[in-house]
Short mmCIF file of C-alpha atoms and ligand atoms in Angstrom, two decimals:
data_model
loop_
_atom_site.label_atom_id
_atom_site.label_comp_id
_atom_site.label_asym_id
_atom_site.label_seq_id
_atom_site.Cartn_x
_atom_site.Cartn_y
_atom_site.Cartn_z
CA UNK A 644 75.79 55.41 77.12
CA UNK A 645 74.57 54.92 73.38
CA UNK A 646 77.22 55.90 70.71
CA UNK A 647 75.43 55.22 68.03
CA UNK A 648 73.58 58.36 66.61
CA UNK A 649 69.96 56.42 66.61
CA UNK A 650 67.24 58.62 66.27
CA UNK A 651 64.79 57.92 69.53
CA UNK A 652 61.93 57.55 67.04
CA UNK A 653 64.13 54.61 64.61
CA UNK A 654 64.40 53.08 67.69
CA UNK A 655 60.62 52.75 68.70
CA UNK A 656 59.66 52.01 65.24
CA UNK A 657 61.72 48.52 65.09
CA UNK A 658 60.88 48.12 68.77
CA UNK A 659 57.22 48.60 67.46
CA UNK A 660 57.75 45.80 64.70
CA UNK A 661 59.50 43.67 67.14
CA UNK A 662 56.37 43.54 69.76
CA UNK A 663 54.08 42.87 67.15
CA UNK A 664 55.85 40.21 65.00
CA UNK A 665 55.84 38.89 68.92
CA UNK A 666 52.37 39.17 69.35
CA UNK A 667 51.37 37.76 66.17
CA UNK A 668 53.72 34.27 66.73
CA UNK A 669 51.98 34.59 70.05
CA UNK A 670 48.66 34.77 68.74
CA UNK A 671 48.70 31.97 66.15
CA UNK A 672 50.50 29.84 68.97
CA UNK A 673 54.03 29.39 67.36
CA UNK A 674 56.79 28.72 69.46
CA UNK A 675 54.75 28.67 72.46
CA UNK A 676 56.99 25.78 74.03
CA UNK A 677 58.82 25.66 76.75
CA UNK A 678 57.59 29.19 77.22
CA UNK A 679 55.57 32.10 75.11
CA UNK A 680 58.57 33.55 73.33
CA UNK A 681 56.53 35.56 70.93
CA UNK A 682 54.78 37.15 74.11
CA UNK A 683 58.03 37.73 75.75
CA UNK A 684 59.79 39.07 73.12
CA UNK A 685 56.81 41.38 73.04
CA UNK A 686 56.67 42.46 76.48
CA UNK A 687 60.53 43.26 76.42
CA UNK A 688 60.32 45.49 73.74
CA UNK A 689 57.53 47.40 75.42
CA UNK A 690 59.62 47.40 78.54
CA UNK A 691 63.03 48.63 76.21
CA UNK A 692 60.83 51.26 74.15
CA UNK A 693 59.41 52.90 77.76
CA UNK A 694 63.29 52.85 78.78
CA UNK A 695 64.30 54.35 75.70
CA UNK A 696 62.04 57.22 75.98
CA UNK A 697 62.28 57.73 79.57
CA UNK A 698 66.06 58.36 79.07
CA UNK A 699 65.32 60.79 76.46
CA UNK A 700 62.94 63.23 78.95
CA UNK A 701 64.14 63.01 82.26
CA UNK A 702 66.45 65.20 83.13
CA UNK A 703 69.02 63.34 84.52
CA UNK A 704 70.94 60.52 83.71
CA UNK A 705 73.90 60.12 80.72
CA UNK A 706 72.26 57.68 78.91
CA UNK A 707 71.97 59.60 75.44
CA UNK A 708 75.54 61.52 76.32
CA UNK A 709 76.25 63.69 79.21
CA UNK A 710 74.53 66.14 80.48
CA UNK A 711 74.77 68.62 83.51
CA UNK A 712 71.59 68.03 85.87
CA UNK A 713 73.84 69.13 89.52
CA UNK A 714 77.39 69.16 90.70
CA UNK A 715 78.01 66.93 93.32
CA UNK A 716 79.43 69.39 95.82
CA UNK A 717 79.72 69.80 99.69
CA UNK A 718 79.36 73.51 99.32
CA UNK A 719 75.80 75.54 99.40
CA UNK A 720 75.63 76.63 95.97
CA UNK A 721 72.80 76.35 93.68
CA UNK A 722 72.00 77.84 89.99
CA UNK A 723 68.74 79.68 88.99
CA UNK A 724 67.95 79.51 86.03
CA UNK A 725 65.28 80.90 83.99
CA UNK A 726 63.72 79.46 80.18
CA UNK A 727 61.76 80.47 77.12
CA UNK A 728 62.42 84.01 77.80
CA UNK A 729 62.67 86.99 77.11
CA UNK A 730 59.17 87.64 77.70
CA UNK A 731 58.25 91.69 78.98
CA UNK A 732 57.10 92.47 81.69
CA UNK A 733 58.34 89.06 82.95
CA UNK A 734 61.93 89.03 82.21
CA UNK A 735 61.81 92.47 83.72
CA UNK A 736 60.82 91.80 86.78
CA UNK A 737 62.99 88.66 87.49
CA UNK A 738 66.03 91.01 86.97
CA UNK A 739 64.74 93.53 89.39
CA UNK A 740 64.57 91.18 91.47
CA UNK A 741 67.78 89.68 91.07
CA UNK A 742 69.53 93.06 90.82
CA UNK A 743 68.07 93.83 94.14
CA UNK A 744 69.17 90.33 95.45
CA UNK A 745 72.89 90.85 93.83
CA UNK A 746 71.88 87.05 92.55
CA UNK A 747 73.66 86.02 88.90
CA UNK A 748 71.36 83.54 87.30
CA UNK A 749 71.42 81.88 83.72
CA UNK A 750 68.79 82.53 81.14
CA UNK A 751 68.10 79.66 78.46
CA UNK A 752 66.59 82.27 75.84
CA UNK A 753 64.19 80.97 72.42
CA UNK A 754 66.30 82.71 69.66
CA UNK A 755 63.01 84.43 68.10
CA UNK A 756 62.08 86.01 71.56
CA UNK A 757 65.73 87.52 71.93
CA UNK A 758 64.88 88.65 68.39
CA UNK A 759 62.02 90.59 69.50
CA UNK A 760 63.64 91.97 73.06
CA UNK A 761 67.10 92.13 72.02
CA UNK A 762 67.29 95.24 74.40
CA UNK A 763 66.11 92.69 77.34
CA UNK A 764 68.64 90.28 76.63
CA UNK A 765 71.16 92.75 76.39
CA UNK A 766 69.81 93.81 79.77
CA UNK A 767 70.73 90.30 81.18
CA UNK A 768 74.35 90.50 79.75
CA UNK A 769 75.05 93.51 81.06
CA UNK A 770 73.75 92.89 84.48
CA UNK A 771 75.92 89.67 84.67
CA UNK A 772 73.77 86.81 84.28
CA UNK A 773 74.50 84.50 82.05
CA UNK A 774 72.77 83.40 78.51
CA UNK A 775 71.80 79.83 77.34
CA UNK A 776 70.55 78.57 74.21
CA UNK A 777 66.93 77.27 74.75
CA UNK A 778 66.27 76.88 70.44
CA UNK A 779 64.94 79.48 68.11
CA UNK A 780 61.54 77.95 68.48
CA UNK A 781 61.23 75.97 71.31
CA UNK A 782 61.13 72.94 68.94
CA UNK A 783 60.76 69.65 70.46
CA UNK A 784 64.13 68.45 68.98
CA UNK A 785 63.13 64.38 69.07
CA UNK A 786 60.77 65.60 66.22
CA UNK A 787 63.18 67.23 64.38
CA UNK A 788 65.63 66.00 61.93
CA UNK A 789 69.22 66.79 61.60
CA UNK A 790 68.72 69.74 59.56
CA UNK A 791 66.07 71.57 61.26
CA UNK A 792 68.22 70.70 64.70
CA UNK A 793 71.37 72.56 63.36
CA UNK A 794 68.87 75.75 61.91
CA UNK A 795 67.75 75.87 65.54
CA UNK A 796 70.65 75.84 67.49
CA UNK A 797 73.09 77.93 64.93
CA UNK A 798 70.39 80.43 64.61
CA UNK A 799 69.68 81.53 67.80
CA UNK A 800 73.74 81.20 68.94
CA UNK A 801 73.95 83.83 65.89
CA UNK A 802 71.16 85.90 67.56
CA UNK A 803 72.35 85.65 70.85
CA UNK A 804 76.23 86.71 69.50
CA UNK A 805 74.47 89.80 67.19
CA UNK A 806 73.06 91.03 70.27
CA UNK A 807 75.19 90.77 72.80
CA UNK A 808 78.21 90.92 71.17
CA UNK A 809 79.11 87.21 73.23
CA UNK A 810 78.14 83.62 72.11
CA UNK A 811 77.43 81.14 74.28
CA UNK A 812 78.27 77.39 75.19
CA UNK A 813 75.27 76.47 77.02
CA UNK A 814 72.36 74.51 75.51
CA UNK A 815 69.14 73.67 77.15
CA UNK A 816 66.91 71.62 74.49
CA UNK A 817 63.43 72.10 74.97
CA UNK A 818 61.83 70.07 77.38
CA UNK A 819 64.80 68.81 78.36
CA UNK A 820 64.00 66.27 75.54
CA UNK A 821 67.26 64.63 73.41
CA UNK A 822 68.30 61.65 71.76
CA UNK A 823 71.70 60.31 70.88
CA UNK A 824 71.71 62.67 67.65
CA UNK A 825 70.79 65.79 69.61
CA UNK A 826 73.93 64.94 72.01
CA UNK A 827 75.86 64.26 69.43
CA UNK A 828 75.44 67.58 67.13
CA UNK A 829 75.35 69.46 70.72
CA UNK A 830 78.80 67.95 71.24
CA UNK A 831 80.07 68.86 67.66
CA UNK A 832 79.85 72.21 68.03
CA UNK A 833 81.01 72.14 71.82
CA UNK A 834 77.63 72.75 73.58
CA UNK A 835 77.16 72.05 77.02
CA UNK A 836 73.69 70.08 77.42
CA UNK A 837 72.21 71.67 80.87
CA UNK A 838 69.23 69.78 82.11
CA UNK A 839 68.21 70.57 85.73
CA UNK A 840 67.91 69.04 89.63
CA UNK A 841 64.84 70.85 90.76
CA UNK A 842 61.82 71.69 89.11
CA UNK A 843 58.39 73.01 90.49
CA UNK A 844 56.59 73.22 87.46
CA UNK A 845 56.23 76.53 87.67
CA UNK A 846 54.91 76.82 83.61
CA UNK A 847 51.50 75.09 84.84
CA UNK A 848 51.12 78.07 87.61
CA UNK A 849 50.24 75.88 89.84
CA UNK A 850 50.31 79.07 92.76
CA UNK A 851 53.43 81.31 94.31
CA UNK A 852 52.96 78.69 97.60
CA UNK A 853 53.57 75.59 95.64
CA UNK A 854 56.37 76.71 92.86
CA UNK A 855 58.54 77.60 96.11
CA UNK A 856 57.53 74.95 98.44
CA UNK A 857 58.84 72.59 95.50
CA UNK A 858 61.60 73.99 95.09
CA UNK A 859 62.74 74.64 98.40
CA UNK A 860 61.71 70.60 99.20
CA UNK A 861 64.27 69.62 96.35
CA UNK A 862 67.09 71.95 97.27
CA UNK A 863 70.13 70.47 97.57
CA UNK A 864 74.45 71.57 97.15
CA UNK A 865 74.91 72.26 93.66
CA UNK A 866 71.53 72.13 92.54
CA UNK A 867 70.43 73.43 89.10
CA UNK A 868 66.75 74.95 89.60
CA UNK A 869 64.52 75.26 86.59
CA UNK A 870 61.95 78.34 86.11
CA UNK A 871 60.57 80.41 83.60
CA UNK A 872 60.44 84.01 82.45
CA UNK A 873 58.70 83.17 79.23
CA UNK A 874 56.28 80.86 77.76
CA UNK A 875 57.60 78.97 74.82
CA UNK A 876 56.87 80.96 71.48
CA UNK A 877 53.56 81.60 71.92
CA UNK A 878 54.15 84.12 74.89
CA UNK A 879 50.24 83.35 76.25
CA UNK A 880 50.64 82.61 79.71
CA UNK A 881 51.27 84.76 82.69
CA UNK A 882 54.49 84.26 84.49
CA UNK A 883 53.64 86.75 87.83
CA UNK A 884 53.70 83.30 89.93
CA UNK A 885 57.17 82.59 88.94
CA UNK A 886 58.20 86.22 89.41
CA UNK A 887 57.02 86.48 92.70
CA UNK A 888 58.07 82.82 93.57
CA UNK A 889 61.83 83.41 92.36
CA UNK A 890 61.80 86.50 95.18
CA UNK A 891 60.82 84.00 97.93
CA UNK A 892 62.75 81.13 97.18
CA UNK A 893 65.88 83.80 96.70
CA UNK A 894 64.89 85.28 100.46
CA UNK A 895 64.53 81.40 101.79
CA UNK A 896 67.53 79.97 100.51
CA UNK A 897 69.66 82.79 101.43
CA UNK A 898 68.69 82.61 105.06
CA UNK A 899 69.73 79.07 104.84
CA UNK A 900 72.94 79.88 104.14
CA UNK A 901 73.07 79.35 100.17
CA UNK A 902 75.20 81.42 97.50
CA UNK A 903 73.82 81.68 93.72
CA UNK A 904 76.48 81.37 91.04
CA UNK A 905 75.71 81.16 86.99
CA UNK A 906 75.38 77.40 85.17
CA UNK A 907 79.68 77.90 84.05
CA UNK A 908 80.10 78.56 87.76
CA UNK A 909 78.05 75.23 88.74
CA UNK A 910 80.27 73.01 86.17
CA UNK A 911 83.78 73.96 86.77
CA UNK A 912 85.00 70.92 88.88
CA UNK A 913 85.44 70.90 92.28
CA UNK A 914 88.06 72.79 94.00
ZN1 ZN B 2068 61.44 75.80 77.47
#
């Protein structure tokens, strides 16, 4: 784990300098004996930039700080979740579904989007799912600096309490992407960071067969599943696939024996 509140981006620009002060010893042959230390020092810092990054996007792992991808569990439970919502007729439809189902879920909502369907994310409260923070606008938050971070996060908490009437402790940054400052201004104000076990990339709608024949491969005990109701800010693409995927996957894992419970459910410690 990295304490220090690095930016990812500081990092790759002295890793940057590093590999090419490397390559240019290399390259007008200084210490080139016993071995090519200017080309090795290059090649590491490639190789620690790459790691860097990769820690920052996948969705597991506590390298940055810790996050909540699964709980390790014996029992069949797994979380749905749903991001970048609300999104009409979308959002709609998923909690039709899941009203039909008696599933909970949790909803990692963009702050402007519960601005403009405050009645649909009331809708969620009240039929006992459970409300994330997904960002106001779906920023990429390794882009953003400090301040911008804190406008996104406080403002859409503030929407999400205005509307509802209830805040929330759940966080899902956009993309999954964060860096040792995102964890650690998530932390100061007692966010949960909730990345995810299984996802099917259901935002490329790829087809109904393949978003539920992914997911269903990846299913495990305790697994967090990632879908989407909306489509970041812009609100463009059609989300039918995932609407009709989220019924199937609901009928399949029921018959093998699985219960749905909300994200809080998924990270209260074993019993
Ligand atoms: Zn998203």
């Amino acid at each position: 784990m990295l304490d220090l509140n690095v930016r990812l981006v500081s990092i790759l620009g002295v890793l940057t300098v590093i590999v090419l002060l490397g390559l240019t010893l290399d390259y007008l042959g200084k210490l080139q004996r016993p071995f090519r230390l200017g080309l090795w020092v290059a090649l590491l810092g490639i190789a620690a930039g790459g790691l860097f990054t990769f820690m920052a996007v996948r969705p597991v792992g506590h390298f940055y700080g810790p996050v909540f991808s699964e709980l390790k569990t014996a029992q069949k439970v797994v979380a749905l979740t749903f991001d970048d919502g609300p999104y009409p007729p979308y959002t709609d439809q998923i909690l039709d579904i899941l009203k039909e189902a008696r599933v909970p879920a949790t909803f990692f909502v963009v702050g402007l989007n519960a601005q403009k369907y405050p009645d649909l994310l009331r809708r969620i409260v009240a039929e006992g799912h459970q409300v994330g923070n997904h960002t106001y606008h779906h920023l990429d938050l390794l882009k953003a600096d400090s301040v911008a971070i804190s406008k996104e996060v406080d403002s859409t908490n503030a929407t999400i309490m205005d509307i509802t009437g209830k805040g929330t402790l759940l966080v899902r940054p956009p993309h999954g992407f964060r860096d040792a400052l995102v964890m650690e201004m998530m932390a100061e104000r007692k966010l949960s960071v909730v990345e995810w076990s299984v996802a099917s990339r259901d935002w490329t709608n790829p087809g109904v067969e393949t978003i539920v024949d992914r997911t269903l491969s990846k299913v495990k005990n305790g697994a967090i599943i990632l879908l989407h109701d909306g489509d970041g800010v812009e609100q463009a693409a059609s989300r039918a696939q995932t609407v009709e995927a989220t019924r199937r996957i609901i009928r399949e894992l029921k018959a093998e024996g699985y219960t749905f419970v909300t994200v809080s459910e998924i990270l209260k410690p074993e019993d």
